Amino acid sequence: MTGERTVPRITRDLRSLSKRGIEFVVGEVTSIDVASLRIHTANRSLLYDYLVIALGVDYSSEEVPGLNRAWTFYHGDGAEGLRDELAGFPGGQVAIVVPTLPYKCPPSPFEGAFLIDALLRGRGIRDSSRISIYTPEDLPIASAGEEVGAKVLSLLAERDIRFSGGVNLKSVNHETRQINFQDAEPVPFDLLVAAPVHRAPKVLRGSGLLGADGWVAVDPQQLNTVAEDVYAIGDCTSVPMPNGGMLPKAGVFAHGQAEVVARNLTAEIGGHDPIWAFGGQGACFMETGGGKAAYIIGDYYAEPTRVRLLGPSRFRHWTKAGFERVWLWRWF
Ligand SMILES: Cc1cc2nc3c(=O)[nH]c(=O)nc-3n(C[C@H](O)[C@H](O)[C@H](O)COP(=O)(O)OP(=O)(O)OC[C@H]3O[C@@H](n4cnc5c(N)ncnc54)[C@H](O)[C@@H]3O)c2cc1C
């Protein structure tokens, strides 16, 4: 979105995993049949002993009239489109909207706001602009608790970014440039940036694996689903936290869960006890603009949740950039 990275620089062809002895099948999974232990693609049917589902989310926008014309940084094409739009933006009202919960990476709308703030400052048009965030949650990053929420509020206030919590999007009128809420007064916008509506992938809907909340129900520690030898990790899951909430959708959790499932399956196949358990620990960086990032770290399975926000620094920004480099080098 800021142009500091390009999509080719941060994406890799997964087929290169074959050099690690992993057969990578390119194809869309069209159905999952847990009764006959098979998954199907358009031209193949694969029999499994163990299945690990890591299908992420489907994005949509048709639930909210007008949302499909909002700019978004939640996928590569959207980020590139928004980058070009921001480059020509003359200043005005920037609205960043979360239409529904859950969405990927709870800090992402705030991170987006900080980066847009820095970008507009760099272009000398921040004084003629207003940046506002609208979200159904009462506090920023509600899953991380009140202390983190209060710190994010103060970081937003330092940069004159306005926060409106507890509001639910109803529709967007692009002719009058107005955002309508179910429970608040309409607000004007010149540039609308929004998260898409997040849903479990379509292929999972007839699989019998979804819980009442529409996501794959899993055991919080072992990540097994209701079907035997079927596991699910990452964004497609619903992991209950002790405080009654759902574990946030974040890469750090997908990664931690993947390691637990991989180790347990390796143990089981080797005739050992599967002793690994996912503990709900996670950390993520939140870019705050000007080459700095904050760090949010904690234990999401603790009761009450124990999560801290470590303030913005250049060191944290460079740690994040280093993580990206090491990750890509190690796997690809
Ligand atoms: C703007 C933004 C910022 C973020 N920042 C952070 C951060 O700082 N830290 C953090 O931890 N997380 C962050 N995240 C969240 C992180 O990207 C996701 O939580 C993570 O990628 C989830 O991994 P996953 O494997 O569950 O799903 P994905 O990475 O989405 O992978 C799912 C894969 O399944 C494929 N797929 C789906 N359906 C099918 C099908 N039918 N057949 C075949 N393939 C299919 C998809 O194409 C995709 O490749 C951020 C997300 C966004 C959008």
CSV table of C-alpha atoms and ligand atoms in Angstrom, one decimal:
chain,number,residue,atom,x,y,z
A,1,MET,CA,0.0,0.0,0.0
A,2,THR,CA,2.9,2.4,0.7
A,3,GLY,CA,5.0,1.1,-2.2
A,4,GLU,CA,7.8,0.1,0.1
A,5,ARG,CA,7.3,-3.5,-1.0
A,6,THR,CA,6.1,-5.0,-4.3
A,7,VAL,CA,4.0,-8.1,-4.5
A,8,PRO,CA,6.7,-10.2,-6.3
A,9,ARG,CA,9.2,-9.4,-3.6
A,10,ILE,CA,7.0,-10.9,-0.9
A,11,THR,CA,5.4,-13.8,-2.7
A,12,ARG,CA,7.0,-17.1,-3.7
A,13,ASP,CA,5.9,-20.1,-5.9
A,14,LEU,CA,4.9,-22.8,-3.5
A,15,ARG,CA,5.9,-25.5,-6.0
A,16,SER,CA,9.5,-24.8,-4.9
A,17,LEU,CA,8.5,-26.8,-1.7
A,18,SER,CA,9.1,-29.9,-3.9
A,19,LYS,CA,12.8,-29.6,-3.2
A,20,ARG,CA,11.9,-30.5,0.4
A,21,GLY,CA,10.2,-33.7,-0.7
A,22,ILE,CA,6.7,-32.2,-0.5
A,23,GLU,CA,4.4,-33.0,-3.4
A,24,PHE,CA,2.6,-29.7,-4.2
A,25,VAL,CA,-0.5,-30.2,-6.2
A,26,VAL,CA,-1.8,-27.1,-8.0
A,27,GLY,CA,-5.5,-27.1,-8.1
A,28,GLU,CA,-8.7,-25.8,-6.5
A,29,VAL,CA,-10.1,-28.2,-3.9
A,30,THR,CA,-13.7,-28.6,-4.9
A,31,SER,CA,-15.0,-30.9,-2.2
A,32,ILE,CA,-13.8,-32.6,1.0
A,33,ASP,CA,-15.4,-35.9,1.8
A,34,VAL,CA,-14.4,-36.9,5.4
A,35,ALA,CA,-16.5,-40.1,5.2
A,36,SER,CA,-14.5,-41.6,2.4
A,37,LEU,CA,-11.2,-39.9,3.4
A,38,ARG,CA,-10.9,-38.1,0.0
A,39,ILE,CA,-10.5,-34.6,-1.3
A,40,HIS,CA,-11.4,-33.7,-4.8
A,41,THR,CA,-10.0,-31.1,-7.3
A,42,ALA,CA,-11.4,-30.5,-10.8
A,43,ASN,CA,-9.3,-33.4,-12.3
A,44,ARG,CA,-8.0,-35.4,-9.3
A,45,SER,CA,-9.2,-37.3,-6.3
A,46,LEU,CA,-6.8,-37.7,-3.4
A,47,LEU,CA,-7.1,-40.3,-0.7
A,48,TYR,CA,-5.6,-39.3,2.7
A,49,ASP,CA,-4.7,-40.9,6.0
A,50,TYR,CA,-4.5,-37.6,7.8
A,51,LEU,CA,-5.9,-34.3,6.5
A,52,VAL,CA,-4.8,-30.8,7.7
A,53,ILE,CA,-7.0,-28.1,6.5
A,54,ALA,CA,-5.4,-24.6,6.1
A,55,LEU,CA,-7.7,-22.9,3.6
A,56,GLY,CA,-7.8,-19.4,5.1
A,57,VAL,CA,-10.8,-17.3,4.5
A,58,ASP,CA,-13.0,-16.3,1.5
A,59,TYR,CA,-13.5,-12.5,1.1
A,60,SER,CA,-16.8,-11.1,0.0
A,61,SER,CA,-18.5,-7.7,0.0
A,62,GLU,CA,-22.0,-8.3,-1.4
A,63,GLU,CA,-23.5,-8.5,2.2
A,64,VAL,CA,-23.0,-4.7,2.5
A,65,PRO,CA,-24.3,-2.5,-0.4
A,66,GLY,CA,-21.5,-0.3,-1.8
A,67,LEU,CA,-18.7,-2.1,0.0
A,68,ASN,CA,-17.4,-3.7,-3.2
A,69,ARG,CA,-16.2,-0.3,-4.4
A,70,ALA,CA,-14.1,0.4,-1.3
A,71,TRP,CA,-10.3,0.3,-1.5
A,72,THR,CA,-8.7,-2.5,0.5
A,73,PHE,CA,-5.2,-3.6,1.6
A,74,TYR,CA,-6.4,-7.1,2.6
A,75,HIS,CA,-4.9,-8.7,-0.6
A,76,GLY,CA,-2.1,-7.9,-3.0
A,77,ASP,CA,-4.2,-6.4,-5.9
A,78,GLY,CA,-6.1,-4.3,-3.4
A,79,ALA,CA,-2.9,-2.9,-1.8
A,80,GLU,CA,-1.5,-2.0,-5.3
A,81,GLY,CA,-4.7,-0.3,-6.3
A,82,LEU,CA,-4.8,1.7,-3.0
A,83,ARG,CA,-1.1,2.6,-3.5
A,84,ASP,CA,-1.9,4.2,-6.8
A,85,GLU,CA,-5.0,5.9,-5.4
A,86,LEU,CA,-3.1,7.3,-2.4
A,87,ALA,CA,-0.4,8.7,-4.7
A,88,GLY,CA,-3.0,10.9,-6.4
A,89,PHE,CA,-5.1,11.6,-3.4
A,90,PRO,CA,-5.4,15.4,-3.0
A,91,GLY,CA,-6.4,15.2,0.8
A,92,GLY,CA,-9.7,15.0,2.5
A,93,GLN,CA,-11.7,12.6,4.6
A,94,VAL,CA,-10.1,9.1,4.8
A,95,ALA,CA,-12.4,6.5,6.4
A,96,ILE,CA,-11.1,3.1,7.4
A,97,VAL,CA,-13.9,0.7,8.1
A,98,VAL,CA,-14.2,-2.8,9.5
A,99,PRO,CA,-17.6,-4.1,8.4
A,100,THR,CA,-17.8,-7.3,10.3
A,101,LEU,CA,-15.9,-9.5,12.9
A,102,PRO,CA,-13.8,-11.5,12.8
A,103,TYR,CA,-11.2,-10.1,10.3
A,104,LYS,CA,-7.5,-11.0,9.7
A,105,CYS,CA,-4.9,-9.6,12.1
A,106,PRO,CA,-6.7,-7.4,14.6
A,107,PRO,CA,-4.1,-4.6,14.5
A,108,SER,CA,-4.4,-4.3,10.7
A,109,PRO,CA,-6.9,-1.4,10.4
A,110,PHE,CA,-4.8,0.6,12.9
A,111,GLU,CA,-1.6,-0.3,11.2
A,112,GLY,CA,-3.2,0.9,7.9
A,113,ALA,CA,-4.3,4.2,9.5
A,114,PHE,CA,-0.8,4.8,10.9
A,115,LEU,CA,0.8,4.1,7.5
A,116,ILE,CA,-1.7,6.4,5.7
A,117,ASP,CA,-1.1,9.1,8.3
A,118,ALA,CA,2.7,8.9,7.6
A,119,LEU,CA,2.2,8.9,3.9
A,120,LEU,CA,-0.1,11.9,3.9
A,121,ARG,CA,2.4,13.7,6.2
A,122,GLY,CA,5.2,12.9,3.8
A,123,ARG,CA,3.2,14.4,0.9
A,124,GLY,CA,2.4,17.6,3.0
A,125,ILE,CA,-1.4,17.0,2.9
A,126,ARG,CA,-2.0,15.7,6.4
A,127,ASP,CA,-3.3,19.1,7.7
A,128,SER,CA,-6.0,19.1,5.0
A,129,SER,CA,-7.0,15.5,5.7
A,130,ARG,CA,-8.9,13.7,8.5
A,131,ILE,CA,-8.3,10.0,9.2
A,132,SER,CA,-11.1,8.1,11.0
A,133,ILE,CA,-11.5,4.4,11.9
A,134,TYR,CA,-14.9,2.8,12.3
A,135,THR,CA,-15.2,-0.7,13.8
A,136,PRO,CA,-17.8,-2.9,15.6
A,137,GLU,CA,-15.4,-3.4,18.5
A,138,ASP,CA,-15.6,-1.0,21.4
A,139,LEU,CA,-11.8,-0.8,21.8
A,140,PRO,CA,-9.0,-1.3,19.3
A,141,ILE,CA,-7.7,-4.9,19.2
A,142,ALA,CA,-10.3,-6.0,21.8
A,143,SER,CA,-8.9,-9.6,21.8
A,144,ALA,CA,-5.7,-8.3,23.4
A,145,GLY,CA,-7.5,-6.7,26.4
A,146,GLU,CA,-8.2,-3.2,27.7
A,147,GLU,CA,-4.6,-2.2,28.4
A,148,VAL,CA,-3.5,-2.8,24.8
A,149,GLY,CA,-6.7,-1.1,23.6
A,150,ALA,CA,-5.9,2.0,25.7
A,151,LYS,CA,-2.3,2.2,24.4
A,152,VAL,CA,-3.5,1.9,20.8
A,153,LEU,CA,-6.0,4.7,21.5
A,154,SER,CA,-3.3,6.9,22.8
A,155,LEU,CA,-1.0,6.2,19.7
A,156,LEU,CA,-4.0,7.1,17.5
A,157,ALA,CA,-4.7,10.3,19.4
A,158,GLU,CA,-1.0,11.3,19.1
A,159,ARG,CA,-1.4,11.3,15.4
A,160,ASP,CA,-4.9,12.8,15.4
A,161,ILE,CA,-6.5,9.6,14.0
A,162,ARG,CA,-10.1,9.4,15.2
A,163,PHE,CA,-11.5,6.1,16.5
A,164,SER,CA,-15.2,5.2,16.5
A,165,GLY,CA,-15.9,1.9,18.1
A,166,GLY,CA,-19.1,-0.1,18.5
A,167,VAL,CA,-20.5,0.9,15.1
A,168,ASN,CA,-21.8,-1.6,12.5
A,169,LEU,CA,-21.7,-0.8,8.8
A,170,LYS,CA,-25.0,-0.8,6.9
A,171,SER,CA,-24.2,0.6,3.4
A,172,VAL,CA,-22.0,2.9,1.5
A,173,ASN,CA,-23.4,5.5,-0.9
A,174,HIS,CA,-20.7,6.4,-3.4
A,175,GLU,CA,-22.8,9.1,-5.1
A,176,THR,CA,-23.2,11.2,-2.0
A,177,ARG,CA,-19.9,9.8,-0.5
A,178,GLN,CA,-21.6,8.8,2.7
A,179,ILE,CA,-21.2,5.8,5.0
A,180,ASN,CA,-24.3,4.6,6.7
A,181,PHE,CA,-24.3,2.6,10.0
A,182,GLN,CA,-26.9,0.5,11.7
A,183,ASP,CA,-26.4,2.3,15.0
A,184,ALA,CA,-24.7,5.7,14.4
A,185,GLU,CA,-25.1,8.8,12.3
A,186,PRO,CA,-23.9,8.7,8.7
A,187,VAL,CA,-20.4,10.1,8.0
A,188,PRO,CA,-18.8,11.5,4.9
A,189,PHE,CA,-15.7,10.2,3.1
A,190,ASP,CA,-13.4,11.1,0.2
A,191,LEU,CA,-11.4,8.0,0.4
A,192,LEU,CA,-12.9,4.8,1.8
A,193,VAL,CA,-10.6,1.9,2.8
A,194,ALA,CA,-12.3,-1.2,4.2
A,195,ALA,CA,-11.7,-4.8,5.3
A,196,PRO,CA,-13.7,-7.3,3.2
A,197,VAL,CA,-16.3,-9.5,4.9
A,198,HIS,CA,-14.5,-12.7,6.0
A,199,ARG,CA,-16.2,-16.1,5.7
A,200,ALA,CA,-15.0,-19.7,5.9
A,201,PRO,CA,-14.0,-20.9,2.4
A,202,LYS,CA,-16.9,-22.1,0.3
A,203,VAL,CA,-15.5,-25.6,-0.1
A,204,LEU,CA,-15.9,-26.2,3.6
A,205,ARG,CA,-19.5,-25.3,3.8
A,206,GLY,CA,-20.8,-28.7,2.9
A,207,SER,CA,-18.1,-30.6,4.6
A,208,GLY,CA,-19.8,-31.1,8.0
A,209,LEU,CA,-16.7,-29.5,9.7
A,210,LEU,CA,-18.1,-26.0,10.4
A,211,GLY,CA,-19.4,-25.1,13.9
A,212,ALA,CA,-22.4,-22.9,14.7
A,213,ASP,CA,-20.3,-19.8,14.2
A,214,GLY,CA,-19.5,-20.7,10.5
A,215,TRP,CA,-15.8,-21.6,11.1
A,216,VAL,CA,-14.1,-25.0,11.5
A,217,ALA,CA,-14.5,-26.0,15.1
A,218,VAL,CA,-11.2,-27.3,16.5
A,219,ASP,CA,-9.8,-28.4,19.9
A,220,PRO,CA,-7.7,-25.4,21.1
A,221,GLN,CA,-4.6,-27.5,22.0
A,222,GLN,CA,-4.6,-30.4,19.4
A,223,LEU,CA,-6.4,-28.7,16.5
A,224,ASN,CA,-8.4,-31.8,15.7
A,225,THR,CA,-11.8,-31.3,14.2
A,226,VAL,CA,-15.1,-33.3,14.6
A,227,ALA,CA,-13.9,-35.8,11.9
A,228,GLU,CA,-11.4,-38.4,12.7
A,229,ASP,CA,-7.8,-37.7,11.6
A,230,VAL,CA,-8.8,-34.3,10.2
A,231,TYR,CA,-7.1,-31.2,11.7
A,232,ALA,CA,-7.5,-27.6,10.9
A,233,ILE,CA,-5.2,-24.6,11.4
A,234,GLY,CA,-5.1,-20.9,10.8
A,235,ASP,CA,-7.8,-18.5,9.6
A,236,CYS,CA,-10.4,-21.0,8.7
A,237,THR,CA,-10.7,-22.2,12.3
A,238,SER,CA,-12.7,-21.0,15.3
A,239,VAL,CA,-10.5,-21.5,18.4
A,240,PRO,CA,-12.3,-20.7,21.6
A,241,MET,CA,-10.4,-18.7,24.2
A,242,PRO,CA,-11.0,-19.0,27.9
A,243,ASN,CA,-12.5,-15.5,28.0
A,244,GLY,CA,-15.3,-16.6,25.6
A,245,GLY,CA,-13.8,-14.9,22.5
A,246,MET,CA,-12.4,-16.4,19.4
A,247,LEU,CA,-8.6,-16.6,18.9
A,248,PRO,CA,-7.6,-13.8,16.4
A,249,LYS,CA,-6.9,-14.7,12.8
A,250,ALA,CA,-3.2,-14.2,12.6
A,251,GLY,CA,-0.2,-15.8,10.8
A,252,VAL,CA,1.6,-16.3,14.1
A,253,PHE,CA,-1.1,-18.6,15.3
A,254,ALA,CA,-1.4,-20.4,12.0
A,255,HIS,CA,2.4,-21.0,12.2
A,256,GLY,CA,2.3,-22.2,15.9
A,257,GLN,CA,-0.7,-24.5,15.2
A,258,ALA,CA,1.1,-25.9,12.1
A,259,GLU,CA,4.1,-26.9,14.2
A,260,VAL,CA,2.0,-28.6,16.8
A,261,VAL,CA,0.0,-30.6,14.2
A,262,ALA,CA,3.1,-31.5,12.2
A,263,ARG,CA,5.0,-32.7,15.3
A,264,ASN,CA,2.0,-34.7,16.6
A,265,LEU,CA,1.4,-36.4,13.2
A,266,THR,CA,5.1,-37.2,12.9
A,267,ALA,CA,5.0,-38.8,16.3
A,268,GLU,CA,1.9,-40.8,15.6
A,269,ILE,CA,3.1,-42.1,12.3
A,270,GLY,CA,6.3,-43.1,14.0
A,271,GLY,CA,4.5,-45.0,16.7
A,272,HIS,CA,5.0,-42.4,19.5
A,273,ASP,CA,2.5,-40.5,21.6
A,274,PRO,CA,1.5,-37.1,20.2
A,275,ILE,CA,2.5,-35.0,23.1
A,276,TRP,CA,2.6,-31.5,21.6
A,277,ALA,CA,-0.1,-28.9,22.5
A,278,PHE,CA,-0.7,-25.4,21.1
A,279,GLY,CA,-0.5,-22.9,24.0
A,280,GLY,CA,-2.1,-19.8,22.5
A,281,GLN,CA,1.1,-17.6,22.7
A,282,GLY,CA,1.6,-15.2,19.9
A,283,ALA,CA,3.3,-11.9,18.9
A,284,CYS,CA,2.9,-9.5,16.0
A,285,PHE,CA,4.3,-6.3,14.9
A,286,MET,CA,2.2,-3.2,14.2
A,287,GLU,CA,3.7,-0.6,11.9
A,288,THR,CA,3.2,2.8,13.3
A,289,GLY,CA,4.7,4.9,10.4
A,290,GLY,CA,7.9,6.8,10.1
A,291,GLY,CA,10.0,3.5,10.0
A,292,LYS,CA,8.8,2.4,13.4
A,293,ALA,CA,6.7,-0.6,14.7
A,294,ALA,CA,5.1,-1.5,17.9
A,295,TYR,CA,5.1,-5.2,19.2
A,296,ILE,CA,2.1,-6.9,20.6
A,297,ILE,CA,3.0,-10.1,22.6
A,298,GLY,CA,1.1,-12.3,24.9
A,299,ASP,CA,-0.7,-15.4,26.0
A,300,TYR,CA,-4.2,-15.6,24.6
A,301,TYR,CA,-5.2,-18.7,26.5
A,302,ALA,CA,-4.5,-17.1,29.9
A,303,GLU,CA,-7.5,-16.2,32.0
A,304,PRO,CA,-7.6,-13.2,32.0
A,305,THR,CA,-5.8,-12.8,28.7
A,306,ARG,CA,-2.1,-11.6,29.2
A,307,VAL,CA,-1.1,-9.4,26.3
A,308,ARG,CA,1.3,-6.4,26.2
A,309,LEU,CA,2.0,-3.7,23.7
A,310,LEU,CA,5.6,-2.6,23.5
A,311,GLY,CA,5.8,0.9,22.1
A,312,PRO,CA,7.0,1.9,18.6
A,313,SER,CA,10.7,1.8,17.8
A,314,ARG,CA,12.9,1.6,14.7
A,315,PHE,CA,14.4,-1.6,16.2
A,316,ARG,CA,11.0,-3.3,16.1
A,317,HIS,CA,10.4,-2.2,12.5
A,318,TRP,CA,13.8,-3.7,11.5
A,319,THR,CA,13.2,-6.8,13.4
A,320,LYS,CA,10.0,-7.3,11.4
A,321,ALA,CA,11.9,-6.7,8.1
A,322,GLY,CA,14.5,-9.2,9.3
A,323,PHE,CA,11.9,-11.8,10.1
A,324,GLU,CA,10.5,-11.4,6.6
A,325,ARG,CA,13.9,-11.9,5.0
A,326,VAL,CA,14.8,-14.9,7.2
A,327,TRP,CA,11.5,-16.6,6.6
A,328,LEU,CA,11.7,-16.3,2.8
A,329,TRP,CA,15.3,-17.4,2.8
A,330,ARG,CA,14.7,-20.4,5.1
A,331,TRP,CA,11.7,-21.8,3.2
A,332,PHE,CA,12.3,-20.8,-0.4
B,1,LIG,C1,-3.3,-6.6,6.0
B,1,LIG,C2,-2.9,-7.8,6.8
B,1,LIG,C3,-1.9,-7.7,7.7
B,1,LIG,C4,-1.6,-8.8,8.5
B,1,LIG,N1,-0.6,-8.7,9.4
B,1,LIG,C5,-0.2,-9.8,10.2
B,1,LIG,C6,0.8,-9.7,11.1
B,1,LIG,O1,1.5,-8.7,11.3
B,1,LIG,N2,1.1,-10.8,11.9
B,1,LIG,C7,0.4,-12.0,11.7
B,1,LIG,O2,0.6,-13.0,12.5
B,1,LIG,N3,-0.6,-12.1,10.8
B,1,LIG,C8,-1.0,-11.0,10.0
B,1,LIG,N4,-2.0,-11.1,9.1
B,1,LIG,C9,-2.8,-12.4,9.0
B,1,LIG,C10,-2.1,-13.5,8.3
B,1,LIG,O3,-1.8,-13.1,6.9
B,1,LIG,C11,-3.1,-14.7,8.2
B,1,LIG,O4,-3.6,-14.9,9.5
B,1,LIG,C12,-2.4,-16.0,7.7
B,1,LIG,O5,-2.0,-15.8,6.4
B,1,LIG,C13,-3.4,-17.1,7.8
B,1,LIG,O6,-2.7,-18.3,7.3
B,1,LIG,P1,-3.6,-19.5,6.7
B,1,LIG,O7,-2.7,-20.5,6.2
B,1,LIG,O8,-4.7,-19.8,7.7
B,1,LIG,O9,-4.4,-18.8,5.4
B,1,LIG,P2,-3.8,-18.2,4.1
B,1,LIG,O10,-2.5,-17.6,4.3
B,1,LIG,O11,-4.9,-17.3,3.6
B,1,LIG,O12,-3.7,-19.5,3.1
B,1,LIG,C14,-4.8,-20.2,2.6
B,1,LIG,C15,-4.5,-20.7,1.3
B,1,LIG,O13,-5.5,-21.7,0.9
B,1,LIG,C16,-5.8,-21.5,-0.5
B,1,LIG,N5,-7.1,-21.9,-0.8
B,1,LIG,C17,-8.3,-21.5,-0.3
B,1,LIG,N6,-9.4,-22.2,-0.8
B,1,LIG,C18,-8.8,-23.2,-1.6
B,1,LIG,C19,-9.3,-24.2,-2.4
B,1,LIG,N7,-10.6,-24.5,-2.5
B,1,LIG,N8,-8.5,-25.0,-3.1
B,1,LIG,C20,-7.1,-24.8,-3.0
B,1,LIG,N9,-6.5,-23.8,-2.3
B,1,LIG,C21,-7.4,-23.0,-1.6
B,1,LIG,C22,-5.6,-20.0,-0.7
B,1,LIG,O14,-5.4,-19.6,-2.0
B,1,LIG,C23,-4.4,-19.7,0.2
B,1,LIG,O15,-3.2,-19.9,-0.5
B,1,LIG,C24,-2.3,-10.0,8.3
B,1,LIG,C25,-3.3,-10.1,7.3
B,1,LIG,C26,-3.6,-9.0,6.6
B,1,LIG,C27,-4.7,-9.1,5.5
